[in-house]
PDB file of C-alpha atoms in Angstrom:
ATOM      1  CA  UNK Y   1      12.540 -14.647   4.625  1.00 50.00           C
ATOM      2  CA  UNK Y   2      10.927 -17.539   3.153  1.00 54.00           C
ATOM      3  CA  UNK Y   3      13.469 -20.187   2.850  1.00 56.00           C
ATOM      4  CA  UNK Y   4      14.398 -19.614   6.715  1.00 52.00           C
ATOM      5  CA  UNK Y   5      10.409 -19.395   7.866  1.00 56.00           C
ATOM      6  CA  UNK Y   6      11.039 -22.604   9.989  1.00 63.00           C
ATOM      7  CA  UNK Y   7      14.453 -20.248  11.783  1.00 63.00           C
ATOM      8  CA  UNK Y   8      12.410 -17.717  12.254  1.00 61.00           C
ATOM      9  CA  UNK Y   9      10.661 -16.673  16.076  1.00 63.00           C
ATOM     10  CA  UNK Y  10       6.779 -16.912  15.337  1.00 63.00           C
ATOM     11  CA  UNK Y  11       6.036 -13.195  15.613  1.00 63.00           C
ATOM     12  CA  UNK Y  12       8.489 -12.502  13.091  1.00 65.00           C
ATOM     13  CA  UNK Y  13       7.109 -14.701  10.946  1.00 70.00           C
ATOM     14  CA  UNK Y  14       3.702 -13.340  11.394  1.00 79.00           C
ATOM     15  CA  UNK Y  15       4.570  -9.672  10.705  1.00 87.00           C
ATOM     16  CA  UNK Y  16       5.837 -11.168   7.237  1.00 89.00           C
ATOM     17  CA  UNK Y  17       3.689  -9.808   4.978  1.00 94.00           C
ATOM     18  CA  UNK Y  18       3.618  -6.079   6.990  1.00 93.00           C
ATOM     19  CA  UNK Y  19       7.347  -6.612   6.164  1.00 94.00           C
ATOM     20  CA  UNK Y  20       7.284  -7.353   2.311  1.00 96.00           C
ATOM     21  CA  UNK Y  21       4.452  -4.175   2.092  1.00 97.00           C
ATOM     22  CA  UNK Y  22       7.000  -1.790   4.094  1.00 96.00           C
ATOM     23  CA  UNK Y  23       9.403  -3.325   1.880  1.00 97.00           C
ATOM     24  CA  UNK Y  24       8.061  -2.837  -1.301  1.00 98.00           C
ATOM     25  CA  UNK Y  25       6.731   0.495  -0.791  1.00 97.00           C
ATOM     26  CA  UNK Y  26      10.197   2.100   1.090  1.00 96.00           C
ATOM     27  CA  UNK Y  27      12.007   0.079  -2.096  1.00 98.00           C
ATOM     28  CA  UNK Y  28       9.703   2.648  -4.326  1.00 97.00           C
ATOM     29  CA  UNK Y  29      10.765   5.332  -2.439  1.00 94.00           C
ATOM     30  CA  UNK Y  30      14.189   4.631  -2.667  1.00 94.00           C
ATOM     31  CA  UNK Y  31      14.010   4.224  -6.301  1.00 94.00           C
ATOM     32  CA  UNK Y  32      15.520   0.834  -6.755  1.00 96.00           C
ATOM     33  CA  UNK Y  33      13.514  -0.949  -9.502  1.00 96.00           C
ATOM     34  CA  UNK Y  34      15.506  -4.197  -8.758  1.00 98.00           C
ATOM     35  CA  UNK Y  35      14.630  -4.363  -5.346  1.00 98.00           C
ATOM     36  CA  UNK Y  36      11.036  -3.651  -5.714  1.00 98.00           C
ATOM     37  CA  UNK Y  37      10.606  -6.219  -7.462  1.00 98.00           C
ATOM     38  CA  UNK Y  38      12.595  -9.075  -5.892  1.00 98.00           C
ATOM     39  CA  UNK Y  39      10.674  -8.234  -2.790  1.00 98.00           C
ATOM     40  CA  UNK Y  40       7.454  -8.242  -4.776  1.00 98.00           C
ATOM     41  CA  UNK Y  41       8.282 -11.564  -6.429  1.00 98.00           C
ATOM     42  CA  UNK Y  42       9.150 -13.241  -2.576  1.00 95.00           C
ATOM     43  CA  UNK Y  43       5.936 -11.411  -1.506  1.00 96.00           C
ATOM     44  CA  UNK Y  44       3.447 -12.786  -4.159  1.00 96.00           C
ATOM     45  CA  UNK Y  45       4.884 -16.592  -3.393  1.00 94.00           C
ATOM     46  CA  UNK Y  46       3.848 -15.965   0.237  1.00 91.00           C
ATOM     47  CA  UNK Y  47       2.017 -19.491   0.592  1.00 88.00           C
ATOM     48  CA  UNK Y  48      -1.482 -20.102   2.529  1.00 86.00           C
ATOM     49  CA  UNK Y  49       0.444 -21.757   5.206  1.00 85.00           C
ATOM     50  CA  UNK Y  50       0.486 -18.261   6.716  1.00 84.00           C
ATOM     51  CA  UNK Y  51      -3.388 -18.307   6.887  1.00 84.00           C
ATOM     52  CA  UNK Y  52      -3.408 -21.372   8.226  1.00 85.00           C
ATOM     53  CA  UNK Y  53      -1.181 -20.253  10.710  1.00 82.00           C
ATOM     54  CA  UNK Y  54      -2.361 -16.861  11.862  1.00 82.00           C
ATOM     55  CA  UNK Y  55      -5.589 -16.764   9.577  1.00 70.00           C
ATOM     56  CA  UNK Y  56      -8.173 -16.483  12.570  1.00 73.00           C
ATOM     57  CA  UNK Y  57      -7.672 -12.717  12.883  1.00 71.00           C
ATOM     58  CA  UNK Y  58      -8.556 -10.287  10.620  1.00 67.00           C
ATOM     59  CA  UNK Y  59      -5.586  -8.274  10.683  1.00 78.00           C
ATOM     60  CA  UNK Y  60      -3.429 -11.105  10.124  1.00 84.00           C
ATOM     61  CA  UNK Y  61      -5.557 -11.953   6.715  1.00 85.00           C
ATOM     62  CA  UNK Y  62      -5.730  -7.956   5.685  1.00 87.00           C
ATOM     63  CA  UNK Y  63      -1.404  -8.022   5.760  1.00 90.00           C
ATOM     64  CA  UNK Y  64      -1.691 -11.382   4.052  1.00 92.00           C
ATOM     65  CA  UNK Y  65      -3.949 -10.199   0.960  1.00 92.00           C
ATOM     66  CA  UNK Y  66      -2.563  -6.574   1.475  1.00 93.00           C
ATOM     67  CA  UNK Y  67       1.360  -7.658   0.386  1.00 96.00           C
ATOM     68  CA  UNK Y  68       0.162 -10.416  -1.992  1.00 96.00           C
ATOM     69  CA  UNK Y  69      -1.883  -7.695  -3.926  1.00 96.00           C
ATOM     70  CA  UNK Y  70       0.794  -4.874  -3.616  1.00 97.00           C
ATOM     71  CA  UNK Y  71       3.114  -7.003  -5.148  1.00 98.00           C
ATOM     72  CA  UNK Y  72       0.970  -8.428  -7.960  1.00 97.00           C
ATOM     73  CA  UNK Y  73      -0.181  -4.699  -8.642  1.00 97.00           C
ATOM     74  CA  UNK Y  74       3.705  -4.056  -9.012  1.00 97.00           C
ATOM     75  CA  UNK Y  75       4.185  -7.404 -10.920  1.00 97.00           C
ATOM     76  CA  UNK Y  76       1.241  -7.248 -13.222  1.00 95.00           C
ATOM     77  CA  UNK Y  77       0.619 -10.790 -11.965  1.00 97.00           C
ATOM     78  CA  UNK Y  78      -1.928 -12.454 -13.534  1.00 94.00           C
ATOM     79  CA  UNK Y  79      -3.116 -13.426  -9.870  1.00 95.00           C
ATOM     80  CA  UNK Y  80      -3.966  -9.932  -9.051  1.00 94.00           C
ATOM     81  CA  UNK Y  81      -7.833 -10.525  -9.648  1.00 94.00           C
ATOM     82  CA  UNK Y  82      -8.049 -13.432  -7.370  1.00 94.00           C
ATOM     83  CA  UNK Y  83      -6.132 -11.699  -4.438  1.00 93.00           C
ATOM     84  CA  UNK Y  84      -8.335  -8.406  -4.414  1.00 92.00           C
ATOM     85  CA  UNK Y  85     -11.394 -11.096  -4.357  1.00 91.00           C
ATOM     86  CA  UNK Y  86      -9.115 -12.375  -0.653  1.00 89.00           C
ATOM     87  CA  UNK Y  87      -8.186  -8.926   0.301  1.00 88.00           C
ATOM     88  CA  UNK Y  88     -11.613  -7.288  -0.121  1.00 87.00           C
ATOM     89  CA  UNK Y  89     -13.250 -10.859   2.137  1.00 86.00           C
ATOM     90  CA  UNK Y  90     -10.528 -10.001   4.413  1.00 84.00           C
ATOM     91  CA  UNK Y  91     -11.381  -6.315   4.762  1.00 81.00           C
ATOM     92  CA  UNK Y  92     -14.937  -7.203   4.991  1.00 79.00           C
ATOM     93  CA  UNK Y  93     -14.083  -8.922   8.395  1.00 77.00           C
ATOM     94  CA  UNK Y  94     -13.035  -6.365  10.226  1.00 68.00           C
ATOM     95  CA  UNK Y  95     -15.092  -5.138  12.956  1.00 60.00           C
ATOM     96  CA  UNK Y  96     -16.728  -2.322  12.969  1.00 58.00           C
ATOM     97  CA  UNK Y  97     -15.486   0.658  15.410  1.00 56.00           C
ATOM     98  CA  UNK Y  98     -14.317   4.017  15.304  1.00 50.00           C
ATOM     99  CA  UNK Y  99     -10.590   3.612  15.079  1.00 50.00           C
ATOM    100  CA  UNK Y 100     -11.602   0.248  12.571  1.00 53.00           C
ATOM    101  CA  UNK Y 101     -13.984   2.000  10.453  1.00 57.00           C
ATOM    102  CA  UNK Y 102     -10.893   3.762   9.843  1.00 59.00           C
ATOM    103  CA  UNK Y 103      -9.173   1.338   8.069  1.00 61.00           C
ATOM    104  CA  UNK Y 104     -11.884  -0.137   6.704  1.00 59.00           C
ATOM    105  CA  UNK Y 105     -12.611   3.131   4.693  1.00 71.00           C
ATOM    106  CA  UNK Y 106      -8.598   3.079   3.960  1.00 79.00           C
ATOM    107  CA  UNK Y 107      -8.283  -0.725   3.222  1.00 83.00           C
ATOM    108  CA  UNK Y 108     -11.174  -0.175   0.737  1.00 86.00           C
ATOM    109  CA  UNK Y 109      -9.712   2.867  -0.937  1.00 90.00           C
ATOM    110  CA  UNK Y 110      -6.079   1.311  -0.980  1.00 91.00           C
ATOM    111  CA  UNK Y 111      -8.101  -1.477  -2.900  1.00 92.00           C
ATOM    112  CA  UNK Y 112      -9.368   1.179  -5.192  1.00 93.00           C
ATOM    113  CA  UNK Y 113      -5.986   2.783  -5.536  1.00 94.00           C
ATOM    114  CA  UNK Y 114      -3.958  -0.960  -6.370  1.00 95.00           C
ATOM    115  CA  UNK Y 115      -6.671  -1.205  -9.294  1.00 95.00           C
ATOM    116  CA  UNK Y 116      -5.996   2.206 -11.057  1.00 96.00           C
ATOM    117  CA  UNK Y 117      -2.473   1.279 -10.702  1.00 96.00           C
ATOM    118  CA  UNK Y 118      -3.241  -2.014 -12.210  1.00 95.00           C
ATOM    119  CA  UNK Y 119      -5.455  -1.140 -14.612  1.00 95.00           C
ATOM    120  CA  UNK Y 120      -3.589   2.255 -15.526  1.00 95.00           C
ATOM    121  CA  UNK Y 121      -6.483   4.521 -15.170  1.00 95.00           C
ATOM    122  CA  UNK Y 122      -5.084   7.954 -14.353  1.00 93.00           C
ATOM    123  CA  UNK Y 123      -8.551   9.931 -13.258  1.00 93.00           C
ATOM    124  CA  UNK Y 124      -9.828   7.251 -11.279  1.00 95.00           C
ATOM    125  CA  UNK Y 125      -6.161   6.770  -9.475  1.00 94.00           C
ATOM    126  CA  UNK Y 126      -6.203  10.952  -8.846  1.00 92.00           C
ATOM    127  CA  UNK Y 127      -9.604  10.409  -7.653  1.00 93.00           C
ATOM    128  CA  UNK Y 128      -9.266   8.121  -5.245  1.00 93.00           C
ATOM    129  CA  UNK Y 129      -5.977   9.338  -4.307  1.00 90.00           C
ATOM    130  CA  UNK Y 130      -6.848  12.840  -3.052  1.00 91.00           C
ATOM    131  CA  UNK Y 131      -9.727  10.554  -0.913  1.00 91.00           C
ATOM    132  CA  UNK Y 132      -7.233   8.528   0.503  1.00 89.00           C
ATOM    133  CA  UNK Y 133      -5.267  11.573   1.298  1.00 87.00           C
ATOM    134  CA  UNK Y 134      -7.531  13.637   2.862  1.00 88.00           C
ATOM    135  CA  UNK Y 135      -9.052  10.578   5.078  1.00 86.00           C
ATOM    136  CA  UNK Y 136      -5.544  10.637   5.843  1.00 83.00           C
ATOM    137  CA  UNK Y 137      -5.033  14.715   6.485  1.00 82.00           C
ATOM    138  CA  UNK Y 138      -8.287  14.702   8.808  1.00 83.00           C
ATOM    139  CA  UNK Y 139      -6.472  12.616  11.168  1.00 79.00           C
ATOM    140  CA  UNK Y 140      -2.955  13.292  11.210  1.00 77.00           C
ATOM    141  CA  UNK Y 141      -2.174  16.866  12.819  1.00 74.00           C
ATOM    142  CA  UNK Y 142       0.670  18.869  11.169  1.00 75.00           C
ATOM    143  CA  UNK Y 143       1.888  20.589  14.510  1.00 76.00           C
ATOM    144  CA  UNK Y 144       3.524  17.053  14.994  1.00 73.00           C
ATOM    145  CA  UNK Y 145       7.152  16.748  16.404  1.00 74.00           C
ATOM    146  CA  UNK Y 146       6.995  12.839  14.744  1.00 74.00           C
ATOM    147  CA  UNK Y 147       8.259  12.774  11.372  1.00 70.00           C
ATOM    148  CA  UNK Y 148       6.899   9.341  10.967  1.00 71.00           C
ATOM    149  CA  UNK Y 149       3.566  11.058  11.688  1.00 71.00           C
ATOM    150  CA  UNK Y 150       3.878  13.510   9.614  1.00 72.00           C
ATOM    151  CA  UNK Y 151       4.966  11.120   6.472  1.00 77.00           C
ATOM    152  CA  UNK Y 152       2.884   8.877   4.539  1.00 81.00           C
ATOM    153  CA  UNK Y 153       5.235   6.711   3.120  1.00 88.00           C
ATOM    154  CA  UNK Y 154       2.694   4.741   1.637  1.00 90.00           C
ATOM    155  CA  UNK Y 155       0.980   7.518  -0.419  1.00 87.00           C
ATOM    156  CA  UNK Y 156       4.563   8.845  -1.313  1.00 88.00           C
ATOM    157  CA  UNK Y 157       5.349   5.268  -2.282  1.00 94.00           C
ATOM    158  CA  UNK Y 158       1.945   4.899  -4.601  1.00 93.00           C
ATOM    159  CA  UNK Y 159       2.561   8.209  -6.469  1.00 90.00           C
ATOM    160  CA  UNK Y 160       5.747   7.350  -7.661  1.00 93.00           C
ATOM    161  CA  UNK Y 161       4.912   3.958  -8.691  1.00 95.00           C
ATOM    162  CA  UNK Y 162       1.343   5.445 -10.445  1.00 93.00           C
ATOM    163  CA  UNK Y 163       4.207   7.701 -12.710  1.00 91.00           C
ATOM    164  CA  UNK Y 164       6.334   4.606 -13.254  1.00 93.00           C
ATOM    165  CA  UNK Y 165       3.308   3.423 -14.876  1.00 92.00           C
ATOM    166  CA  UNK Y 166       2.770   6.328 -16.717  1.00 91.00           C
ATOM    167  CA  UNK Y 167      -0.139   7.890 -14.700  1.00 91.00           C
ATOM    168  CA  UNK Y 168       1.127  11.372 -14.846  1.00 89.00           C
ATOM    169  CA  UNK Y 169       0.030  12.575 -10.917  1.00 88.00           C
ATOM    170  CA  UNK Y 170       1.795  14.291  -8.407  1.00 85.00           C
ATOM    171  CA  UNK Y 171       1.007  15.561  -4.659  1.00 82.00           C
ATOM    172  CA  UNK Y 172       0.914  19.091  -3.545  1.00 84.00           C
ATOM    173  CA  UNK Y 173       0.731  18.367   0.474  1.00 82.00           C
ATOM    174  CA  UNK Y 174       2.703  18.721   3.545  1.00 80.00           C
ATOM    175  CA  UNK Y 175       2.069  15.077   3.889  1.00 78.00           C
ATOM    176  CA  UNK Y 176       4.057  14.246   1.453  1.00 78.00           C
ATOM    177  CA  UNK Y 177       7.662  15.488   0.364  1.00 76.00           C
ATOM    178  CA  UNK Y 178       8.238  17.189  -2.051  1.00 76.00           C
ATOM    179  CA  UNK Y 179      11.282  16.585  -3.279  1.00 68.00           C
ATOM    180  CA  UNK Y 180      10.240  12.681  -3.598  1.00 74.00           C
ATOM    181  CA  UNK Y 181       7.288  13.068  -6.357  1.00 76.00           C
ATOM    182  CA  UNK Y 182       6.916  15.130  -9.309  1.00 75.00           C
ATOM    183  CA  UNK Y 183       6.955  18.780  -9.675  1.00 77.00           C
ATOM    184  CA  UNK Y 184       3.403  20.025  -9.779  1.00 78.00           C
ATOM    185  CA  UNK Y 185       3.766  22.163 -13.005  1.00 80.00           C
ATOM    186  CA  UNK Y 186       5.267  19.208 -15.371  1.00 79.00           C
ATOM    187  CA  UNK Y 187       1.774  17.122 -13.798  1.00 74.00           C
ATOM    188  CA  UNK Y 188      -1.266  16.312 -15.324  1.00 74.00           C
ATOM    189  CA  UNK Y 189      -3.609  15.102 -12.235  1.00 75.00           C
ATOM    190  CA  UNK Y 190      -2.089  17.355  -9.303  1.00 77.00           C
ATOM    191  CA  UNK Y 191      -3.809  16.501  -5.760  1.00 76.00           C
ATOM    192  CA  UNK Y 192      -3.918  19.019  -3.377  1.00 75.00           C
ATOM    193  CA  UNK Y 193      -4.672  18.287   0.282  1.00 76.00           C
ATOM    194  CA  UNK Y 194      -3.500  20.110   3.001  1.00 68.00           C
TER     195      UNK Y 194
END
């Protein structure tokens, strides 16, 4: 996506880092190591043009520092402490209201959750994990007809990348699969949220 930025309609280009995060995290899903990380390594050379571009809202900034610091978490990029210094400015901008406050709590705990991954701490990830996910179960109803809803790719996505790194955890939810993350009786840290 980067070598044809200048091809590219400016929207697209602007959803670029929501598209390397989606990327990376329905790669983990999928399993395939190798593309995990090639999107991770186009996502962490994501340059500051984009901020210069789109960098006056808050949103815009929070995807920036949001893929940058998924994919250094996946790389063990020696940038990764700089970039949670952006990401957690960026999150810090967002304005406070109901539906905001919202992902301010989740931006701050998905923060929390890239750092246990990072630094390998098992309790804290399990933690922070079952916050994330029951932040996430208070507002997502389960008599849903929408998959996509119902599915939170993202915390599906996290677990299995926590046991690639040898943070034995698994998820005992409706919100989560599972056939897609380990079983619950060959787990260490089991969260439970439904």
């Amino acid at each position: 996506m980067r070598d044809h930025r200048e091809e590219l309609p400016p929207n697209l280009w602007e959803d670029a880092p929501a598209i390397y995060a989606d990327g990376m995290l329905f790669a983990l899903i999928g399993r395939d190591e190798d593309l995990v990380h090639d999107i991770a390594a186009e996502a962490i050379e994501l340059d500051e043009s984009y901020l210069e571009t789109f960098g006056e809202s808050a949103g815009s900034q929070l995807r920036y520092y949001n893929a940058k610091l998924l994919a250094a978490t996946i790389l063990d990029d020696d940038r990764w402490e700089d970039l949670l210094s952006g990401y957690i400015e960026a999150v810090g901008q967002i304005v406070p209201t109901e539906i905001r406050e919202q992902k301010h709590v989740a931006s701050d705990l998905r923060a929390r959750l890239y750092g246990a991954l990072y630094n390998r701490e098992g309790e804290l990830f399990a933690s922070v994990f079952e916050k994330y996910l029951r932040g996430y179960a208070a507002n997502t109803p389960l008599d849903t007809d929408d998959p996509e809803e119902l599915l939170n790719d993202e915390l599906t996505a996290l677990c299995l990348l926590a046991n690639d790194r040898g943070i034995n955890v698994t998820i005992d939810s409706p919100f989560v699969p599972d056939v897609l993350v380990p079983d619950p009786s060959e787990a260490i840290h089991v969260v439970e949220v439904h």
